[in-house]
Coordinates of C-alpha atoms in Angstrom, one line a residue:
Chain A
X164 CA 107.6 75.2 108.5
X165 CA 103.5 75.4 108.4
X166 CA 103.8 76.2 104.7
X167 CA 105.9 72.9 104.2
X168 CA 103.2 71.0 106.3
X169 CA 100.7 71.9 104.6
X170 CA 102.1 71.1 101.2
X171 CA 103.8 67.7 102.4
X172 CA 100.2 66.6 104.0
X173 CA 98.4 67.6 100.5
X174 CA 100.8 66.1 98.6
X175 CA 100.7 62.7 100.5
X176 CA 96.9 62.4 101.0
X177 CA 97.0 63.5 97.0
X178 CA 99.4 60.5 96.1
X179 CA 96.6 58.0 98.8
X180 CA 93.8 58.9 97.2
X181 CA 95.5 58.5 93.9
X182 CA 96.0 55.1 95.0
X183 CA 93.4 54.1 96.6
X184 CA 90.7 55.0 94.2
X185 CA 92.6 54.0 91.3
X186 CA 95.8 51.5 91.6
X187 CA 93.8 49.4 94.6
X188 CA 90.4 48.5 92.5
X189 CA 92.6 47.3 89.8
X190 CA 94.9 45.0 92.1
X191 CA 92.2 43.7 93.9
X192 CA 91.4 41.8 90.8
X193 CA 94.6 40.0 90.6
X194 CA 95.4 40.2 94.6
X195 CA 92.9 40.5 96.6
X196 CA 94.2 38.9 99.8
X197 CA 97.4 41.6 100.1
X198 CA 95.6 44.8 99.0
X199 CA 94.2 45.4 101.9
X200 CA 97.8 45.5 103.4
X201 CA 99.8 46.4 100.1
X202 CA 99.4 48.8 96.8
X203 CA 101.9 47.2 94.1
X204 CA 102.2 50.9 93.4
X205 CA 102.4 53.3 96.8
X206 CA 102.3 57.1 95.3
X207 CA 103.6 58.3 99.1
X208 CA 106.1 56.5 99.3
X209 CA 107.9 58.7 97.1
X210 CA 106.1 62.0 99.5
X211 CA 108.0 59.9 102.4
X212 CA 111.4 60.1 100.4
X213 CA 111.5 63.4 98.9
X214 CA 110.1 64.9 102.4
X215 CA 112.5 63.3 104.2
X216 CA 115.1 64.4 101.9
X217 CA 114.4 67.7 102.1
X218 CA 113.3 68.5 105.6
X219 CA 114.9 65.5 107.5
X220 CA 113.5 64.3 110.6
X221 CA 111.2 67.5 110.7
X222 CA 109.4 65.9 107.8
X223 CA 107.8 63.1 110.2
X224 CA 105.0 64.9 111.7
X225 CA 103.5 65.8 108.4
X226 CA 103.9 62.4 107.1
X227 CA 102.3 61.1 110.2
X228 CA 99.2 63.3 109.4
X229 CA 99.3 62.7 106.1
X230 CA 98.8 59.2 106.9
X231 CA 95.8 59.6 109.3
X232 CA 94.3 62.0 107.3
X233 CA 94.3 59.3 104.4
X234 CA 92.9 56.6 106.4
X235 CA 90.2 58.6 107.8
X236 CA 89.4 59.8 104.3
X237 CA 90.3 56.9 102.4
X238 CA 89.7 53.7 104.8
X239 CA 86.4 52.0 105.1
X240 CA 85.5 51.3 108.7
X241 CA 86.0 47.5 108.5
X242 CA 89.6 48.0 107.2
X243 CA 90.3 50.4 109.7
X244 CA 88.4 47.8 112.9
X245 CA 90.4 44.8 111.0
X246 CA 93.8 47.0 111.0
X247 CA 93.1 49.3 114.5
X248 CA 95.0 46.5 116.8
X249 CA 98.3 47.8 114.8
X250 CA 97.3 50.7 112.7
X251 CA 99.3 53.5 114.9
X252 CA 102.3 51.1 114.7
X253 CA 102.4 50.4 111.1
X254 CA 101.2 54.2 110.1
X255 CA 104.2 55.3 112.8
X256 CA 107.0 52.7 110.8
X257 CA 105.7 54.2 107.1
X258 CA 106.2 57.8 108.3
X259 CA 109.8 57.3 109.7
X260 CA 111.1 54.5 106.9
X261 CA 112.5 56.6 104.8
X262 CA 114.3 58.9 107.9
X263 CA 115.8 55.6 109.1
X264 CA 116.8 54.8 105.5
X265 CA 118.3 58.5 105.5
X266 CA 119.7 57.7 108.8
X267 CA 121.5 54.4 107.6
X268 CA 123.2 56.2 104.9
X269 CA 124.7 59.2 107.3
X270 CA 125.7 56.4 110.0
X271 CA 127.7 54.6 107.1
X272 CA 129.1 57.9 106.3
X273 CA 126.8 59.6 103.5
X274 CA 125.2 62.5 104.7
X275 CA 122.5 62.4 101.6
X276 CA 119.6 64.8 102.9
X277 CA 119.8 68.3 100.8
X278 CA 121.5 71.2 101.6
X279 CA 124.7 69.3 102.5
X280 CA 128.0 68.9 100.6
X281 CA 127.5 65.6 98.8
X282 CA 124.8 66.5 96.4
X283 CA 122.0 63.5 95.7
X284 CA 121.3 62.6 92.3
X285 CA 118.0 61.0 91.4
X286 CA 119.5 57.5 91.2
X287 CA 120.8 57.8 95.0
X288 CA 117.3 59.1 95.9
X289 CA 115.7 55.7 94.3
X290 CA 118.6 53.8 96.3
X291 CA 117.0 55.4 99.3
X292 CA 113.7 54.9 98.8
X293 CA 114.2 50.9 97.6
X294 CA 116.3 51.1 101.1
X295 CA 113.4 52.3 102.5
X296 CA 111.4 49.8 101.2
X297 CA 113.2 47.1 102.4
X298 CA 112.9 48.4 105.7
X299 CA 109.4 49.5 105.9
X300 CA 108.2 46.1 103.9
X301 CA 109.9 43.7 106.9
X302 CA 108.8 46.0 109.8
X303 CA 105.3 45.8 108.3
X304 CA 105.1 42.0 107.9
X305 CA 106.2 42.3 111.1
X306 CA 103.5 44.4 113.0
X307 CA 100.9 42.9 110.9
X308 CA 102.3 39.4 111.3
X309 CA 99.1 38.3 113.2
X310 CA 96.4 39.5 110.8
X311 CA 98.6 38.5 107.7
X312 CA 98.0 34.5 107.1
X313 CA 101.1 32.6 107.1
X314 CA 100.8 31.7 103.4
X315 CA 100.2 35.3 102.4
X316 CA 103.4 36.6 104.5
X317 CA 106.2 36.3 102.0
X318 CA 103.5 37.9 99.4
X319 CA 102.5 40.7 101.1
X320 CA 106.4 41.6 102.2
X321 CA 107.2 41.3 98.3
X322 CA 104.1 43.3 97.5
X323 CA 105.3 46.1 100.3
X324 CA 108.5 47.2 99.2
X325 CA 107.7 46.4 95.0
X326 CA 105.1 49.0 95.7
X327 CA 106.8 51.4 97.4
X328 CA 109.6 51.5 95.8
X329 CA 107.9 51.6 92.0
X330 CA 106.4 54.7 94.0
X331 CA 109.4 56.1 94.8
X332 CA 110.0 55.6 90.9
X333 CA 106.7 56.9 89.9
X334 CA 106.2 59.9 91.8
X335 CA 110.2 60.7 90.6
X336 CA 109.0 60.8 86.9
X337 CA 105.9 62.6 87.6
X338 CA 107.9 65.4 89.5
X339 CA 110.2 65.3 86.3
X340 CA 107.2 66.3 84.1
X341 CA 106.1 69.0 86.4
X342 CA 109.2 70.8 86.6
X343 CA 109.2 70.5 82.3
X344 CA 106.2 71.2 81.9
X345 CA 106.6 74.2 84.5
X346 CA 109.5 75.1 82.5
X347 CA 108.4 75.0 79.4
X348 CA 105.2 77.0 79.9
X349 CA 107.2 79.6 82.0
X350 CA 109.6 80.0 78.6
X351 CA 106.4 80.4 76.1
Chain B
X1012 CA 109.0 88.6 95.5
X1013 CA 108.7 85.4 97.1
X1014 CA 106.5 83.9 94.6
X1015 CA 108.9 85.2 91.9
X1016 CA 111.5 83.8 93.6
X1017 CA 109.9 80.6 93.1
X1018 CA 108.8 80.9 90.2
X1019 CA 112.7 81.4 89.0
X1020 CA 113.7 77.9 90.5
X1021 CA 110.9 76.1 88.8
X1022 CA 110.3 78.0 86.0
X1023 CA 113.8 79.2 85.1
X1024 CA 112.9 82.8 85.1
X1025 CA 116.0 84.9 85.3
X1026 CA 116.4 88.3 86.7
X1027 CA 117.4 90.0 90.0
X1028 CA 115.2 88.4 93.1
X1029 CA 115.5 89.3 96.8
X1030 CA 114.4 87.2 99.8
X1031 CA 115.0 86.5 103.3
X1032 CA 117.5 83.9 104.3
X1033 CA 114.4 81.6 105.6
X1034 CA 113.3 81.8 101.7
X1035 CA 117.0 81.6 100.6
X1036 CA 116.9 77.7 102.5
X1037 CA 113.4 77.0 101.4
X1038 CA 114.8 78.0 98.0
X1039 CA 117.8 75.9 97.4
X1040 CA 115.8 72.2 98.5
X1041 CA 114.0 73.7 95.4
X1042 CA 117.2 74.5 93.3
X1043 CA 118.2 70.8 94.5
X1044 CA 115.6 69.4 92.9
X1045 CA 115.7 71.4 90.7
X1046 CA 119.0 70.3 89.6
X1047 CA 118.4 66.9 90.2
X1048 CA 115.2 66.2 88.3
X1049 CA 116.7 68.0 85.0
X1050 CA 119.4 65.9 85.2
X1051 CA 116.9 62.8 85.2
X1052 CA 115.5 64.5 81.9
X1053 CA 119.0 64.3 80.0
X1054 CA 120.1 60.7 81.5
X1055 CA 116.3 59.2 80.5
X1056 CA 116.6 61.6 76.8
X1057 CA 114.6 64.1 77.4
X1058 CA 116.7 67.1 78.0
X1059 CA 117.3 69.5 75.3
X1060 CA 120.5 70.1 74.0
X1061 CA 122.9 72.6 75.2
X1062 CA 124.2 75.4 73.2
X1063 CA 127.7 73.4 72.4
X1064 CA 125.8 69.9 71.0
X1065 CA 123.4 72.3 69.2
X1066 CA 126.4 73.8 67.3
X1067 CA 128.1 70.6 66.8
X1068 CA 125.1 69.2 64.9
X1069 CA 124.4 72.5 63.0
X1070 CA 127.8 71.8 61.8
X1071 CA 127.6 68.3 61.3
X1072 CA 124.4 69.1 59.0
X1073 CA 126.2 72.0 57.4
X1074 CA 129.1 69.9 56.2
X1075 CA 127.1 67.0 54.8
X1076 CA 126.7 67.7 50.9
X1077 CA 124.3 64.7 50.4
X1078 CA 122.1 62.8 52.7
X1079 CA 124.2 59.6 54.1
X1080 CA 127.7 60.8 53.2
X1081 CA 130.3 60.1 55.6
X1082 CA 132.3 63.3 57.1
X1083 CA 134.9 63.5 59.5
X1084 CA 135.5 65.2 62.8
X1085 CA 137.9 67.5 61.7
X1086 CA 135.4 68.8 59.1
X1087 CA 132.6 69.5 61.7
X1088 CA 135.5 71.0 63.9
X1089 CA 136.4 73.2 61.0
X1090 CA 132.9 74.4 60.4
X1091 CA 132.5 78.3 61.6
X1092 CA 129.8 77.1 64.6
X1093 CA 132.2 74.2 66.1
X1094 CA 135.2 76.1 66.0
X1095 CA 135.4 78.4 69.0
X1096 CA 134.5 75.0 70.9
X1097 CA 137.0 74.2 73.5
X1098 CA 138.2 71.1 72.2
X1099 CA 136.8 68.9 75.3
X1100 CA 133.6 70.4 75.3
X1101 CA 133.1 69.9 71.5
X1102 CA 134.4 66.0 72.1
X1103 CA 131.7 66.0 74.9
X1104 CA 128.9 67.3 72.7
X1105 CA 129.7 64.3 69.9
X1106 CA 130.3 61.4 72.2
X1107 CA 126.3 62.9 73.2
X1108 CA 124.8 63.4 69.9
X1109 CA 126.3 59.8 69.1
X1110 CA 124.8 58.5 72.2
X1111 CA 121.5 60.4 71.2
X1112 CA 121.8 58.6 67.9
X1113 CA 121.7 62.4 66.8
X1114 CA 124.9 61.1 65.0
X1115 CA 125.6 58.2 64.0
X1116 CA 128.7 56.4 63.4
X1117 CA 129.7 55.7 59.3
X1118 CA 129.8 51.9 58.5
X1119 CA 132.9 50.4 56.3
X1120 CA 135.9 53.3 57.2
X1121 CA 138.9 53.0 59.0
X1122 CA 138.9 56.2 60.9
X1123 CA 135.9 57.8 62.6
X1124 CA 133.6 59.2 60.1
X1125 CA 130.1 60.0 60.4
X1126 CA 126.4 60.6 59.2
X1127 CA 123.8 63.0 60.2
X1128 CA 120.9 61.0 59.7
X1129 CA 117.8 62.3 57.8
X1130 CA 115.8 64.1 60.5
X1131 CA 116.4 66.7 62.7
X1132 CA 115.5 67.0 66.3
X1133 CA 112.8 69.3 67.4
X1134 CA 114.4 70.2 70.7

């Protein structure tokens, strides 16, 4: 399990800083009142999903340091002072959204994580992850409800689970390429 | 071995590989994905074509005498490389390439016929 750690805590502080220093500056233009709670496009979201998917509930404690890594590397101090009242809370939800969205699924009888019978295809995995996003995107609002201005609320929920899922989405295609580009470089 | 091993699932490097059963179950989450994200490649068009569509369209070429003439299935099916096909995998392979737009389907006939358009796929 330290090996998958390892790679799950790279990979997630990889897909943060990705968005942070890149999709964040560019939606701060257009809106800069949710950004500081929201990416339209959240990279780990998709680390939360596939993680999850692969290594269940075991997946959660790398996802959780992941996610402090990234603020400690990532955050500014005033975000962090502004957020710290509910930062554990809302870092906690984000690291176990996408178990309770693999959760949901067994409870209503689809055992989806891998190595069991009923075999995921990527579609069901972006089923998950929007799932996911729902429910990480109202528990969110939810925790942030009192820094979040009344007027911004229904923004920043829509903003949450857009961004996460078109994350899910993204990091799906980008792990599509790898394994061609893998494959077809192994083959020359 | 290990990183062989790996290398096989990502890569699709094939020979004989050994491992513990620790790797074995570290291993197939890989072949999972594996599995899963080439499957993404055919449904979003990017996958290559498998050995029965690749004879199918060989065929399909071979048969066409002129660019834009109409043939019909039974001529591809006749053709040396779409013969051995297993009749629902070579029906599979055309409903693809005609899906592809590999094939395409002959305006103005009746029956079925159709045209290999001008280029050929890389893949």
């Amino acid at each position: 399990m330290t090996l998958n750690f390892v790679i799950i805590v790279l990979a997630y502080v990889l897909c943060h800083g990705l968005t942070d220093l890149i999709i964040a500056p560019i939606q701060r233009i257009f809106l800069p009142e949710t950004t500081i709670f929201a990416a339209l496009i959240y990279l780990p979201h998709g680390v939360r999903v596939l993680a999850t998917w692969a290594y269940g509930w075991k997946a959660v404690p790398p996802l959780l340091a992941g996610t402090l890594l990234s603020v400690g590397l990532f955050s500014s101090d005033q975000e962090v002072s502004f957020l710290s009242p509910q930062l554990l809370e809302g870092v906690f939800l984000g690291s176990v959204s996408a178990l309770l969205a693999f959760e949901c699924a067994r409870l209503a009888g689809h055992n989806l994580y891998a190595g069991q019978g009923r075999k995921l295809s990527w579609r069901g995995m972006i089923v998950v992850g929007a799932l996911s996003s729902v429910i990480n995107s109202i528990g969110q609002t939810f925790i942030y409800a009192g820094l979040i201005g009344l007027e911004d609320l229904g923004e920043v929920l829509i903003v949450y689970a857009i961004g996460d899922l078109f994350g899910v989405i993204l990091g799906m295609v980008a792990l599509m390429f790898v394994f061609r580009w893998v494959r077809l470089f192994s083959s020359t | 071995m290990l990183k062989r091993g790996f290398l096989a699932v990502w890569g699709g490097t094939k020979g004989p590989i050994s491992m513990s059963k620790k790797n074995t179950n570290a291993l197939s989450v890989l072949y999972e994905l594996r599995r899963m994200m080439r499957k993404m490649e055919q449904d979003v068009g990017l996958g290559e074509l498998s050995n029965a569509e690749l004879d199918v369209l060989l065929a399909a070429h071979a048969v066409t005498k002129g660019l834009g003439e109409a043939i019909t299935s039974e001529q591809i099916r006749r053709h040396d490389l779409a013969s051995d096909i297993a009749p629902a995998t070579y029906h599979r392979a055309l409903r693809s390439l005609l899906a592809r737009g590999l094939i395409d389907k002959a305006n103005g006939y009746k029956t079925s016929r159709y045209v290999v358009p001008g280029d050929l796929p890389t893949t």
